[in-house]
Coordinates of C-alpha atoms in Angstrom, one line a residue:
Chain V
X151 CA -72.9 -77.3 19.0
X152 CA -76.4 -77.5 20.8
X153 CA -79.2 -74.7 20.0
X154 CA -78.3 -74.0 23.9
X155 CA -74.9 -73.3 23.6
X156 CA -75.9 -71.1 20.4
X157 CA -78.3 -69.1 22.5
X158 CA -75.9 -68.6 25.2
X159 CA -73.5 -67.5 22.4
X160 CA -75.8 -64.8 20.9
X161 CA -76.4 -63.5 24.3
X162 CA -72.7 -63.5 25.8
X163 CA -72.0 -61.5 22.4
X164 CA -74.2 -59.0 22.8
X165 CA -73.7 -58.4 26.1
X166 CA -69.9 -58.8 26.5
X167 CA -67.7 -56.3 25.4
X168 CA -63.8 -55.9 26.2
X169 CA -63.0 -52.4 27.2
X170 CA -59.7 -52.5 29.3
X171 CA -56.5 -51.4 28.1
X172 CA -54.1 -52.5 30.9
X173 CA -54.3 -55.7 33.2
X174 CA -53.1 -55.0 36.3
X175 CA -54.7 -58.0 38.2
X176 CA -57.3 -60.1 38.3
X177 CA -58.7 -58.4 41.7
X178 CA -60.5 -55.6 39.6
X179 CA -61.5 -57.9 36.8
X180 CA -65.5 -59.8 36.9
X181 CA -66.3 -62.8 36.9
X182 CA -67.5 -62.1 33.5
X183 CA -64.7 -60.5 32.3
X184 CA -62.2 -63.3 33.2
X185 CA -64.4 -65.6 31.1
X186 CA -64.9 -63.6 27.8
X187 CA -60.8 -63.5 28.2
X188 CA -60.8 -67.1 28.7
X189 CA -63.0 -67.9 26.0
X190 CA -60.8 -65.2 23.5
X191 CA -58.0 -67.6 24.6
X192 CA -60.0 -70.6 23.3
X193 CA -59.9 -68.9 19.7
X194 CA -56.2 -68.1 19.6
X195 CA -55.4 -71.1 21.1
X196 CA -56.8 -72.8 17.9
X197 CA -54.2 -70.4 15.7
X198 CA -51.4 -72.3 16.7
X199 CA -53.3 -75.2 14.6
X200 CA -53.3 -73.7 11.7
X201 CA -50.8 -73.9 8.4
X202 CA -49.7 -70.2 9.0
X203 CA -49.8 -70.1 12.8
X204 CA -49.7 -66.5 12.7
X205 CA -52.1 -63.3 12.5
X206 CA -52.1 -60.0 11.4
X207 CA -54.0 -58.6 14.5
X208 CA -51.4 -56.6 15.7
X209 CA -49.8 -55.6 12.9
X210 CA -47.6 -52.3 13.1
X211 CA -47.4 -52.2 17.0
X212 CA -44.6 -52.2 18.9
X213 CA -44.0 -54.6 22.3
X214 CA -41.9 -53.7 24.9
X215 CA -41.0 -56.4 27.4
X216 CA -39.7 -54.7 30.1
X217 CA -38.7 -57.2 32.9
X218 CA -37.0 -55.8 36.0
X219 CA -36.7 -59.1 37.6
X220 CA -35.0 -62.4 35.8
X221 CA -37.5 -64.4 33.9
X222 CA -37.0 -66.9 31.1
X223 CA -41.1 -68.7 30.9
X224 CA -43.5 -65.4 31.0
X225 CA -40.9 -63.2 28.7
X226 CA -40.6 -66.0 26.0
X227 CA -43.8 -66.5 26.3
X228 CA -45.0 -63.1 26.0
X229 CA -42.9 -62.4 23.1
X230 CA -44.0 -65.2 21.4
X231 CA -47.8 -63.9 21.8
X232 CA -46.7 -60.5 20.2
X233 CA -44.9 -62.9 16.9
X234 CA -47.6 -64.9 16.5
X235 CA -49.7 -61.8 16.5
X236 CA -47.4 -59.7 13.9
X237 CA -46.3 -57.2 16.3
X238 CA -42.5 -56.2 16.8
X239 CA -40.8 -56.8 20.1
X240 CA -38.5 -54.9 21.8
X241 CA -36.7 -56.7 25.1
X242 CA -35.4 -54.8 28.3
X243 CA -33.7 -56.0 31.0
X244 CA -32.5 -54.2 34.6
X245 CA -29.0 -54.4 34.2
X246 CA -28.9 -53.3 29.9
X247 CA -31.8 -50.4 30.7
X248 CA -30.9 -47.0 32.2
X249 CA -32.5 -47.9 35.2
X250 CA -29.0 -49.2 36.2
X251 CA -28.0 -45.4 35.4
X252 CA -30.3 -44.0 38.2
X253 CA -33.1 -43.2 35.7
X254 CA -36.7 -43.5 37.5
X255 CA -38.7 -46.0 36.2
X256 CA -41.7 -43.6 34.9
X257 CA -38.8 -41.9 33.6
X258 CA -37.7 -45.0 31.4
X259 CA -41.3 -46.0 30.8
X260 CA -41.9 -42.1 29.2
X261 CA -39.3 -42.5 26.8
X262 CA -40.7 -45.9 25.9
X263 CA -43.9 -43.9 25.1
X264 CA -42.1 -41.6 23.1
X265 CA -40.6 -43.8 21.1
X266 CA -44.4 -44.8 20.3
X267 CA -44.3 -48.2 21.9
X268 CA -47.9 -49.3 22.0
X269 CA -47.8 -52.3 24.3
X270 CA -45.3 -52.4 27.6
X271 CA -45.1 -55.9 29.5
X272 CA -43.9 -55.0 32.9
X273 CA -42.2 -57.5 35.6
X274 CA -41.1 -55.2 38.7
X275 CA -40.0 -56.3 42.4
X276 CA -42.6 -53.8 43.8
X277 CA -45.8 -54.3 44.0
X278 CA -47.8 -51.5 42.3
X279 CA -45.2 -50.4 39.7
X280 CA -47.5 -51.7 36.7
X281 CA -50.2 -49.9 38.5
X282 CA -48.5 -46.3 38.7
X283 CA -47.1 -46.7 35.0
X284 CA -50.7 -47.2 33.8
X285 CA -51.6 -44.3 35.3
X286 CA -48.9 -42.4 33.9
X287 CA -48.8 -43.6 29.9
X288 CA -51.4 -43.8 27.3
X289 CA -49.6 -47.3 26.3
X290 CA -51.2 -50.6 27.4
X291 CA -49.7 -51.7 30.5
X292 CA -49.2 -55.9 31.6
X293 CA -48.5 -57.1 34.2
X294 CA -46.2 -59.5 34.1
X295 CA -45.6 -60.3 37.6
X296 CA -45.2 -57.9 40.7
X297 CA -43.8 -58.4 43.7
X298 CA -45.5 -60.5 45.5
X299 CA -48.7 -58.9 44.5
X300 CA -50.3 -60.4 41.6
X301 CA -49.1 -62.2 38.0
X302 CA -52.4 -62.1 36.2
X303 CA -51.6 -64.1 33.2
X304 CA -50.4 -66.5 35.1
X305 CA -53.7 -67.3 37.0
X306 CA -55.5 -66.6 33.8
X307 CA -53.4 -69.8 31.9
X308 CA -53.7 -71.8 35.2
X309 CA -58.2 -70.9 34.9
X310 CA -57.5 -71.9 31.2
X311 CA -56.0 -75.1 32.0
X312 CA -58.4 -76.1 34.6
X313 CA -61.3 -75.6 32.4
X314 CA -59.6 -77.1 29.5
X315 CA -59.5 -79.9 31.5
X316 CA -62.2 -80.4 34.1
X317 CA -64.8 -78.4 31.6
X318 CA -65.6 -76.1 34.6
X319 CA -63.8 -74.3 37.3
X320 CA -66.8 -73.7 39.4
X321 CA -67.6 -76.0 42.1
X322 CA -63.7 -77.5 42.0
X323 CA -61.8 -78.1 45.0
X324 CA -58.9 -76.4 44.3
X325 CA -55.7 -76.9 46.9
X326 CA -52.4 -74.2 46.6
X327 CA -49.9 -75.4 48.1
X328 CA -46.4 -73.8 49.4
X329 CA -44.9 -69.9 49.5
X330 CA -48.2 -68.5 49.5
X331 CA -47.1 -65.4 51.8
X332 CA -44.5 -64.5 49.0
X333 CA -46.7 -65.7 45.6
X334 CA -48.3 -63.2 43.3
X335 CA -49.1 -66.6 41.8
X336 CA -51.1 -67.3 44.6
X337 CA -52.9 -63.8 45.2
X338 CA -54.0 -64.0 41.7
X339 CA -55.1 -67.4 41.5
X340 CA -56.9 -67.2 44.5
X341 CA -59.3 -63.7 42.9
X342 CA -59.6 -65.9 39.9
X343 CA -60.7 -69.4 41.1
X344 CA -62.9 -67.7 44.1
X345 CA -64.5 -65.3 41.5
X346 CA -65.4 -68.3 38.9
X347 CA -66.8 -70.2 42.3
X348 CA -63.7 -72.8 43.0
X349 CA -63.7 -73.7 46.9
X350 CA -60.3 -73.1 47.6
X351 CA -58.0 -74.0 50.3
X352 CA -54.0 -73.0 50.7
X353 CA -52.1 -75.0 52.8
X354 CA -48.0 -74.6 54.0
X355 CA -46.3 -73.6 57.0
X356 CA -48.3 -70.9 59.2
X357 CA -45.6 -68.7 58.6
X358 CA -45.8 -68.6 54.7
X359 CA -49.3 -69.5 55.0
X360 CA -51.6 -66.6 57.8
X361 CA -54.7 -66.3 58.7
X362 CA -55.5 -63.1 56.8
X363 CA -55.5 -65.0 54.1
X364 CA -59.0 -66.1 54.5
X365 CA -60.2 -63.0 54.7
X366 CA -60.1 -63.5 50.8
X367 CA -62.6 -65.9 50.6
X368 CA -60.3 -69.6 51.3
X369 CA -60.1 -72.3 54.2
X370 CA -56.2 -72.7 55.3
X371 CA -55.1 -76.0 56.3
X372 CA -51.7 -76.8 57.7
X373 CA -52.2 -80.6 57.4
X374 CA -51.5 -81.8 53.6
X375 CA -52.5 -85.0 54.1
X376 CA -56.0 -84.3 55.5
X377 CA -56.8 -82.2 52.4
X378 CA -55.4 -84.2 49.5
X379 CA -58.6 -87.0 49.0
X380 CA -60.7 -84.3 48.5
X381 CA -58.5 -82.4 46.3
X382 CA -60.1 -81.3 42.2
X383 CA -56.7 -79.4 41.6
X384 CA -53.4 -79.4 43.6
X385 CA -51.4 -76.3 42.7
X386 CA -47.5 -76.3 43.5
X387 CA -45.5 -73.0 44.2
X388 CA -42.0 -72.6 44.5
X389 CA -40.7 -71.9 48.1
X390 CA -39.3 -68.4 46.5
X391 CA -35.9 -68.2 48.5
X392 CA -34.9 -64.5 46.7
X393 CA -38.2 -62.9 48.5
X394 CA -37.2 -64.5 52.0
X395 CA -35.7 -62.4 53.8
X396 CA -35.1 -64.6 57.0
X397 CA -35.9 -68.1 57.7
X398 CA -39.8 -69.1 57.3
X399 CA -39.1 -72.8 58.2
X400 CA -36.5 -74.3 59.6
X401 CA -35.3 -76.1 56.5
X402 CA -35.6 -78.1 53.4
X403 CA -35.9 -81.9 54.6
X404 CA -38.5 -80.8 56.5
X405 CA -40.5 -78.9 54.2
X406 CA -40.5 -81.6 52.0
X407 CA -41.6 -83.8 54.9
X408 CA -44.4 -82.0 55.8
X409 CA -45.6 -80.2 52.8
X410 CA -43.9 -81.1 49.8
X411 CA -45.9 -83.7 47.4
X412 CA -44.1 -87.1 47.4
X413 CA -45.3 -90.4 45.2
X414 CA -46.2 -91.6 48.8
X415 CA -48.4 -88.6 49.5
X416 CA -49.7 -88.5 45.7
X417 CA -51.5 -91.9 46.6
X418 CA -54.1 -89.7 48.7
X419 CA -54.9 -87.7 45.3
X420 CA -58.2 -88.8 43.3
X421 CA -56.6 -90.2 39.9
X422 CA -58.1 -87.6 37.8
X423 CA -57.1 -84.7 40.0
X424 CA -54.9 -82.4 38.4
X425 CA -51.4 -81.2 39.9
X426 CA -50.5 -77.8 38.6
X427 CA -47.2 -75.6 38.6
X428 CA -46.4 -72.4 38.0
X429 CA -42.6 -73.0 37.2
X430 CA -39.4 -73.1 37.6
X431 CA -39.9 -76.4 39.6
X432 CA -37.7 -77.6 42.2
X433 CA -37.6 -81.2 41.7
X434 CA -37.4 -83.0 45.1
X435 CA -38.8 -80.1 47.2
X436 CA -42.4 -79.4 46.2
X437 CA -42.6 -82.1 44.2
X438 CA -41.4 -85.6 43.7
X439 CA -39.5 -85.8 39.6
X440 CA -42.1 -88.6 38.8
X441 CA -44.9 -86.8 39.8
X442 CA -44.1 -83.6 37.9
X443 CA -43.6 -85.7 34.3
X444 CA -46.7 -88.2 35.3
X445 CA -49.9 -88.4 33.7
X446 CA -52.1 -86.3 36.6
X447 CA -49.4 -83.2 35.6
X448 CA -50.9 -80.6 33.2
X449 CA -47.5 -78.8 34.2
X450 CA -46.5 -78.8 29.9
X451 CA -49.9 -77.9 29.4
X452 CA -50.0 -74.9 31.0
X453 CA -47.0 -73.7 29.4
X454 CA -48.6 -74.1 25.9
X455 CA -52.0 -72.4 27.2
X456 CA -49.9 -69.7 28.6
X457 CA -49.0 -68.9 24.9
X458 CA -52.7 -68.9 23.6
X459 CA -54.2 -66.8 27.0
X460 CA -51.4 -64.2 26.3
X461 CA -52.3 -63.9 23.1
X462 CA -55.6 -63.1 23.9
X463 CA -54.7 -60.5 26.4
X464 CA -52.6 -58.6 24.4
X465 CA -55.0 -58.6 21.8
X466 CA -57.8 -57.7 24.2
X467 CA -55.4 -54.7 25.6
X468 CA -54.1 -53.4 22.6
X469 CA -57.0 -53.3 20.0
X470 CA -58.7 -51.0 22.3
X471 CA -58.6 -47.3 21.1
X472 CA -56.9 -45.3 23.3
X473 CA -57.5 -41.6 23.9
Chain U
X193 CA -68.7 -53.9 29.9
X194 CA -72.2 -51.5 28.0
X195 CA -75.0 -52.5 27.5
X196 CA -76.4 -54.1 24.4
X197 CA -76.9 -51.2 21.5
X198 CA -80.7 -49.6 21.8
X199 CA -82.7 -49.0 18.7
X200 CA -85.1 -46.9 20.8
X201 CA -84.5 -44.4 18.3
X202 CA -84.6 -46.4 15.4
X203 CA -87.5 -46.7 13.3
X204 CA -87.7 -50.5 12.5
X205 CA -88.6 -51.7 8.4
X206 CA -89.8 -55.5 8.1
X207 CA -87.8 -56.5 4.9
X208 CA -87.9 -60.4 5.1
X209 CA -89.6 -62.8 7.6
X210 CA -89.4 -66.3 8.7
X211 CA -91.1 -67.9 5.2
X212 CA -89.2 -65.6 3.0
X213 CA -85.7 -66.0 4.5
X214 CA -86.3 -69.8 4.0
X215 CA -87.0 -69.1 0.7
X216 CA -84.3 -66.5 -0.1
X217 CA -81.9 -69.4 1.3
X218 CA -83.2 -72.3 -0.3
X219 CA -82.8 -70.3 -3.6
X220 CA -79.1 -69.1 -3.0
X221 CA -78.8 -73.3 -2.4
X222 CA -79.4 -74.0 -6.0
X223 CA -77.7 -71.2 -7.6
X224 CA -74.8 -72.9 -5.8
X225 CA -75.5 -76.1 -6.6
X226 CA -75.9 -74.8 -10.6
X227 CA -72.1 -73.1 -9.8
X228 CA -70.8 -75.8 -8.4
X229 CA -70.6 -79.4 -10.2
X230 CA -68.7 -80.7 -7.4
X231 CA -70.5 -80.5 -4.9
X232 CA -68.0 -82.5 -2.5
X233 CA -65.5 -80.4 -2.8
X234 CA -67.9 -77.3 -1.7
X235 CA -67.0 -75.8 2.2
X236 CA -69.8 -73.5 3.5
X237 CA -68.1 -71.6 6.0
X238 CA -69.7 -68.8 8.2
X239 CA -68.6 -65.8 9.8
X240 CA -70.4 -65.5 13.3
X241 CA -72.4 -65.9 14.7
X242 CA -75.3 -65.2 11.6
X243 CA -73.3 -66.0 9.1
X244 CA -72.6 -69.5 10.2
X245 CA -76.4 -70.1 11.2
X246 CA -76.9 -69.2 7.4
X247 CA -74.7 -71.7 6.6
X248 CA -75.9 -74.2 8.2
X249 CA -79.3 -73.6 6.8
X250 CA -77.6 -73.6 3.1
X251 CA -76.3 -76.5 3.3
X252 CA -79.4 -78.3 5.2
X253 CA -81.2 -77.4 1.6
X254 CA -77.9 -78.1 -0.8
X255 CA -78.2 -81.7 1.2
X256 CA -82.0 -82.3 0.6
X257 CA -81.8 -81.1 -2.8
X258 CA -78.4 -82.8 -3.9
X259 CA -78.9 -85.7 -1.6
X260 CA -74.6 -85.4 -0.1
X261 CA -73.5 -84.1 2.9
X262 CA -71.9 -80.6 2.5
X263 CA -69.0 -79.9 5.0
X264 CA -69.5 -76.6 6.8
X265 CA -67.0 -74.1 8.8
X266 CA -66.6 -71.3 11.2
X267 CA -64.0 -68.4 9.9
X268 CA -63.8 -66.1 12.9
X269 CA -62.6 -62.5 11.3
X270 CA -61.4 -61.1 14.1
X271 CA -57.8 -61.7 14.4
X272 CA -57.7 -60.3 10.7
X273 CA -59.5 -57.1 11.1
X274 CA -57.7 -54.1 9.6
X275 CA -59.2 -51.8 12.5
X276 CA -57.7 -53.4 15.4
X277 CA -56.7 -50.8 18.0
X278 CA -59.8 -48.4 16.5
X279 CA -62.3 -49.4 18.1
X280 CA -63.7 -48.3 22.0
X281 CA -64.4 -52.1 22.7
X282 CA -64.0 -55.5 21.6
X283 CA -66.4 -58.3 20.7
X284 CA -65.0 -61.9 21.6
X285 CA -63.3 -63.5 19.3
X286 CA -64.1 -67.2 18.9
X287 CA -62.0 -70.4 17.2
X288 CA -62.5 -70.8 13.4
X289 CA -63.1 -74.2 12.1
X290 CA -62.5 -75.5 8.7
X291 CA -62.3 -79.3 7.4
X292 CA -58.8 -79.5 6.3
X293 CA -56.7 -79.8 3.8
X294 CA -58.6 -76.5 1.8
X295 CA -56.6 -77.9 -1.3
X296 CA -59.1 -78.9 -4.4
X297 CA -62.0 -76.8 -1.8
X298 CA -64.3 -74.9 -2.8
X299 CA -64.6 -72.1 -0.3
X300 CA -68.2 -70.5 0.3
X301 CA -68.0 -67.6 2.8
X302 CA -71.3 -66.8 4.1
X303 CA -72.3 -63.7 6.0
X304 CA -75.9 -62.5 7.2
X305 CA -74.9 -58.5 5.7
X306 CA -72.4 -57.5 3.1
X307 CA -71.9 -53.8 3.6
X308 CA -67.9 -52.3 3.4
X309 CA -66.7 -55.4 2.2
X310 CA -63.9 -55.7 5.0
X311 CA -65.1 -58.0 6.7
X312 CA -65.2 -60.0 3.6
X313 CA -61.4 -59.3 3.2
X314 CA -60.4 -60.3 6.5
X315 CA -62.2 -63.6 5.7
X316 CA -60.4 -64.1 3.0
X317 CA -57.3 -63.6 4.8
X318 CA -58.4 -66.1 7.4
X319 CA -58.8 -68.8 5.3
X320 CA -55.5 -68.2 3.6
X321 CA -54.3 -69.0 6.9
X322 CA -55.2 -72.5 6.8
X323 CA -54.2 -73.2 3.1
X324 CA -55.0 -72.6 -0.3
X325 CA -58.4 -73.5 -1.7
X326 CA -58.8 -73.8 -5.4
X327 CA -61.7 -70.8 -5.4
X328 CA -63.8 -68.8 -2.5
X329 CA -67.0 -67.1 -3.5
X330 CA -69.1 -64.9 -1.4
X331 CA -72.7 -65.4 0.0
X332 CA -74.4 -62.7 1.7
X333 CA -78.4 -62.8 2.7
X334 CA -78.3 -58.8 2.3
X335 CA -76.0 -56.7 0.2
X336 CA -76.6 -53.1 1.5
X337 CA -74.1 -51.5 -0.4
X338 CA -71.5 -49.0 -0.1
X339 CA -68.7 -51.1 -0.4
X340 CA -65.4 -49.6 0.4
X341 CA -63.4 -52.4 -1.7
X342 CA -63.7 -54.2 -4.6
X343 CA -65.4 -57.2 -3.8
X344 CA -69.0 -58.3 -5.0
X345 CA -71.2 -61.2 -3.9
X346 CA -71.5 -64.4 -5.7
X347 CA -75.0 -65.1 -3.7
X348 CA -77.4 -62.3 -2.8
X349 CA -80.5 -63.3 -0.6
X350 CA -81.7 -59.4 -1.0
X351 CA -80.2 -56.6 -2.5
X352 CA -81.3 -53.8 -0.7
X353 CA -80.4 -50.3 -0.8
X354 CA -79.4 -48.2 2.4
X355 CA -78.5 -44.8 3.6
X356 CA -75.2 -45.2 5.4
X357 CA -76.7 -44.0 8.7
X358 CA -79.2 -46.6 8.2
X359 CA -78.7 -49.7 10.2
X360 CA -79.7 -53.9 9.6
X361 CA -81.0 -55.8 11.6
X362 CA -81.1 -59.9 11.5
X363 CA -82.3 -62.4 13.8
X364 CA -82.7 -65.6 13.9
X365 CA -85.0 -67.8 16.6
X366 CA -82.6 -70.3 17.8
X367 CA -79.9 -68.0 18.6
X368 CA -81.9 -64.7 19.2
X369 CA -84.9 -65.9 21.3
X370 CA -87.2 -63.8 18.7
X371 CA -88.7 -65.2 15.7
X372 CA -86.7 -64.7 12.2
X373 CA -86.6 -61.7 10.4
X374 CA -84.9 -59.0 8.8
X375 CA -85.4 -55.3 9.3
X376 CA -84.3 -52.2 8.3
X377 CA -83.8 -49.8 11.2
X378 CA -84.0 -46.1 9.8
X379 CA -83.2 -42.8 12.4
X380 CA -85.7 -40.9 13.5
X381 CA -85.6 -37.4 13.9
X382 CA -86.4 -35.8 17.5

């Protein structure tokens, strides 16, 4: 380490200090505060190095992953976080909770709290419901994905990735491409990377991609091929069929002729620019199969990061005293 | 996010400078040294971000003295605290580093103040973590006392006795932008 980076250290130590119990999204976190979570991640992702790749930080708490909406990636990884920190996990589903019975959800989420569950990981259709159970419960509150609002770990591990990789996310190019009407992915990503000073742009169809979006700080582009040279970081989303309610585009074939990234089209891409994606991937739609296993994917990657950011946020959340 | 804690109402002590730190350190280098025959099998590992500038500055003296290159580490406590969930806000953790395998290692820890002890245990817990090292000893440039387990410094820079609402203060140049120096910072009364 250089006397610089020591300095810069000291300060950040001093002058940084956690004091969040929920995440709800990455729109109310700083700039500042997105880094000191990414660089906590940097520490737990070195735990998974270890001979005992486990820690006793949360020790004694108790993890509720309640997930209202199917999910195999962000639940095992969440739960894995809470094993690798020592806590005890407790997984809820829509169909086996009592929310099935016609119990409210703050309802549910009271008698989680009474049952002393410290930490609750929340995925919900609407957008908000993390929001409104932090405001009802002592308990730490994640959000692991609302609506189409925001999925802050998610943009958090893609940030961690990106830096991991290109040392920096400011001054990236940094190109979303897809659903992004219907992504919390998106929404989040977009707070993040505009906050840490990525230029980024979103392009799809006009109908999944409008113009409000740039009110958020981005450039939209409905031509793919015009923005790929230029491209730092292409980020794939899933066209996300279950929010759609009628048709966006007019179909498949021609999604994937316009917007979808093909071997021919990955020719365009710089070779060290990274291609991202949230998951599940739709082979042959977003992406071409060769692309998503090739060596410009980081797709893996960000699965394992997810792991380590995770760790760091419930960490974050949960050794805060709480009232 | 707070500010940085004020000592406005702190009355500050000098207790070491730059010269005597140096001096402190270089001495705690050859009481190690006299401890330790094998001195390759000696890890000086820090707790941050003092602890592991003390370190460094150990084994920069162990090295001109004994003429080999000591390995040196990071142990991050963090993780390993027993007051998780406790506290109003959270410092950031950072990665630990040790040379591995710790098998046949001699483990220094090396902290800037040595005052419950806990942080101490946590270490040791860290480094367990990563495997088992024949023996870990303790280095501390100030033991203040009131320890709240049973643990005791195999290196003392200073011994130096404190009221527990008395506070101290360490700084170094190349991290803190202000020269070296240790203090004791004592309350004042309004």
């Amino acid at each position: 380490m250089t006397k610089r980076a020591d300095k810069n250290l000291a300060a950040s130590s001093r002058a940084l200090r956690w004091t969040r119990k929920d995440l709800l999204g990455l729109r109310e976190l700083s700039a500042e505060e997105i880094t000191f979570v990414l660089d906590t991640a940097d520490a737990f992702k070195q735990v998974g190095t270890r001979e005992i790749k486990k820690v006793p930080a949360l020790r004694g708490k108790t993890l509720v992953n309640f997930f209202i909406e199917p999910s195999t990636r962000t639940r095992t990884s969440f739960e894995l976080a809470a094993f690798r920190l020592s806590a005890d996990v407790i997984n809820i589903s829509a169909t086996t909770s009592s929310l099935a019975k016609g119990e409210t959800l703050k309802d549910t989420a009271r008698n989680l709290e009474a049952l002393h569950a410290d930490i609750l990981v929340l995925r919900h259709s609407s957008a908000g419901a993390p929001q409104f159970l932090a405001q009802h419960l002592q308990t730490s509150v994640i959000n692991a994905g609302d609506g189409a609002h925001e999925h802050p770990t998610q943009a958090l591990l893609d940030l961690y990735t990106i830096r991991e990789k290109k040392g920096t996310v400011a001054g990236l190019h940094v190109v979303i491409i897809g659903d992004i009407l219907f992504s919390r992915v998106a929404r989040s990503n977009i707070f993040g990377l505009v906050k840490l000073g990525a230029r980024v742009t979103l392009v799809g169809p006009s109908t999944l991609v409008p113009r409000e979006f740039e009110k958020l700080g981005v450039t939209i582009s409905h031509d793919i091929d015009d923005v790929l040279p230029s491209a730092d970081v292409v980020n794939l989303l899933r066209i996300q069929h279950e929010r759609q309610r009628k048709e966006y585009f007019p179909g498949i074939g021609e999604y994937v002729r316009l917007f979808g990234l093909t071997s021919a089209r990955a020719k365009r891409l710089n070779p060290d620019c990274l291609i991202m994606h949230p998951g599940p991937i739709n082979r042959g739609v977003e992406i071409d199969s060769d692309l998503a296993d090739g060596v410009q994917s980081v797709i893996l990657d960000q699965v394992t990061n997810g792991l380590a950011v995770r760790m760091a946020v419930l960490y974050l959340c949960a050794g805060i005293a709480t009232p | 996010m707070k500010n940085p804690k004020q000592h406005a109402e702190f009355a500050a002590i000098p207790i070491l400078d730059a010269e005597a730190i140096q001096r402190v350190l270089r001495r705690i280098a050859h009481e190690i040294i006299e401890r330790n025959p094998a001195l390759d099998a000696l890890i000086l590992a820090g707790i941050p971000l003092r602890g592991a500038e003390i370190s460094k500055r150990i084994a920069g003296f162990i090295e001109t003295i004994g003429k080999i290159k000591i390995d040196t580490g990071v142990i991050d406590v963090s993780m390993h605290r027993d007051d998780v969930g406790t506290r109003a806000e959270l410092p950031v953790v950072r990665a630990s580093q040790l040379p591995l395998p710790l098998d046949n290692r001699t483990v220094v820890i090396v902290d800037d103040v040595l005052f419950t002890g806990r942080t101490c245990r946590a270490a040791m817990d860290a480094i367990s973590s990563f495997g088992r090292p024949a023996r870990i000893q303790l280095a501390a440039l100030i033991d203040r006392g009131h320890r709240e387990l049973p643990i005791r410094a195999d290196y003392v820079g200073k011994n130096l006795p404190t009221a527990a609402s008395e506070r101290v203060r360490v700084r170094f140049e190349n991290l803190d932008n202000e020269p070296d120096g240790v203090w004791l910072l004592k309350p004042q009364e309004r």
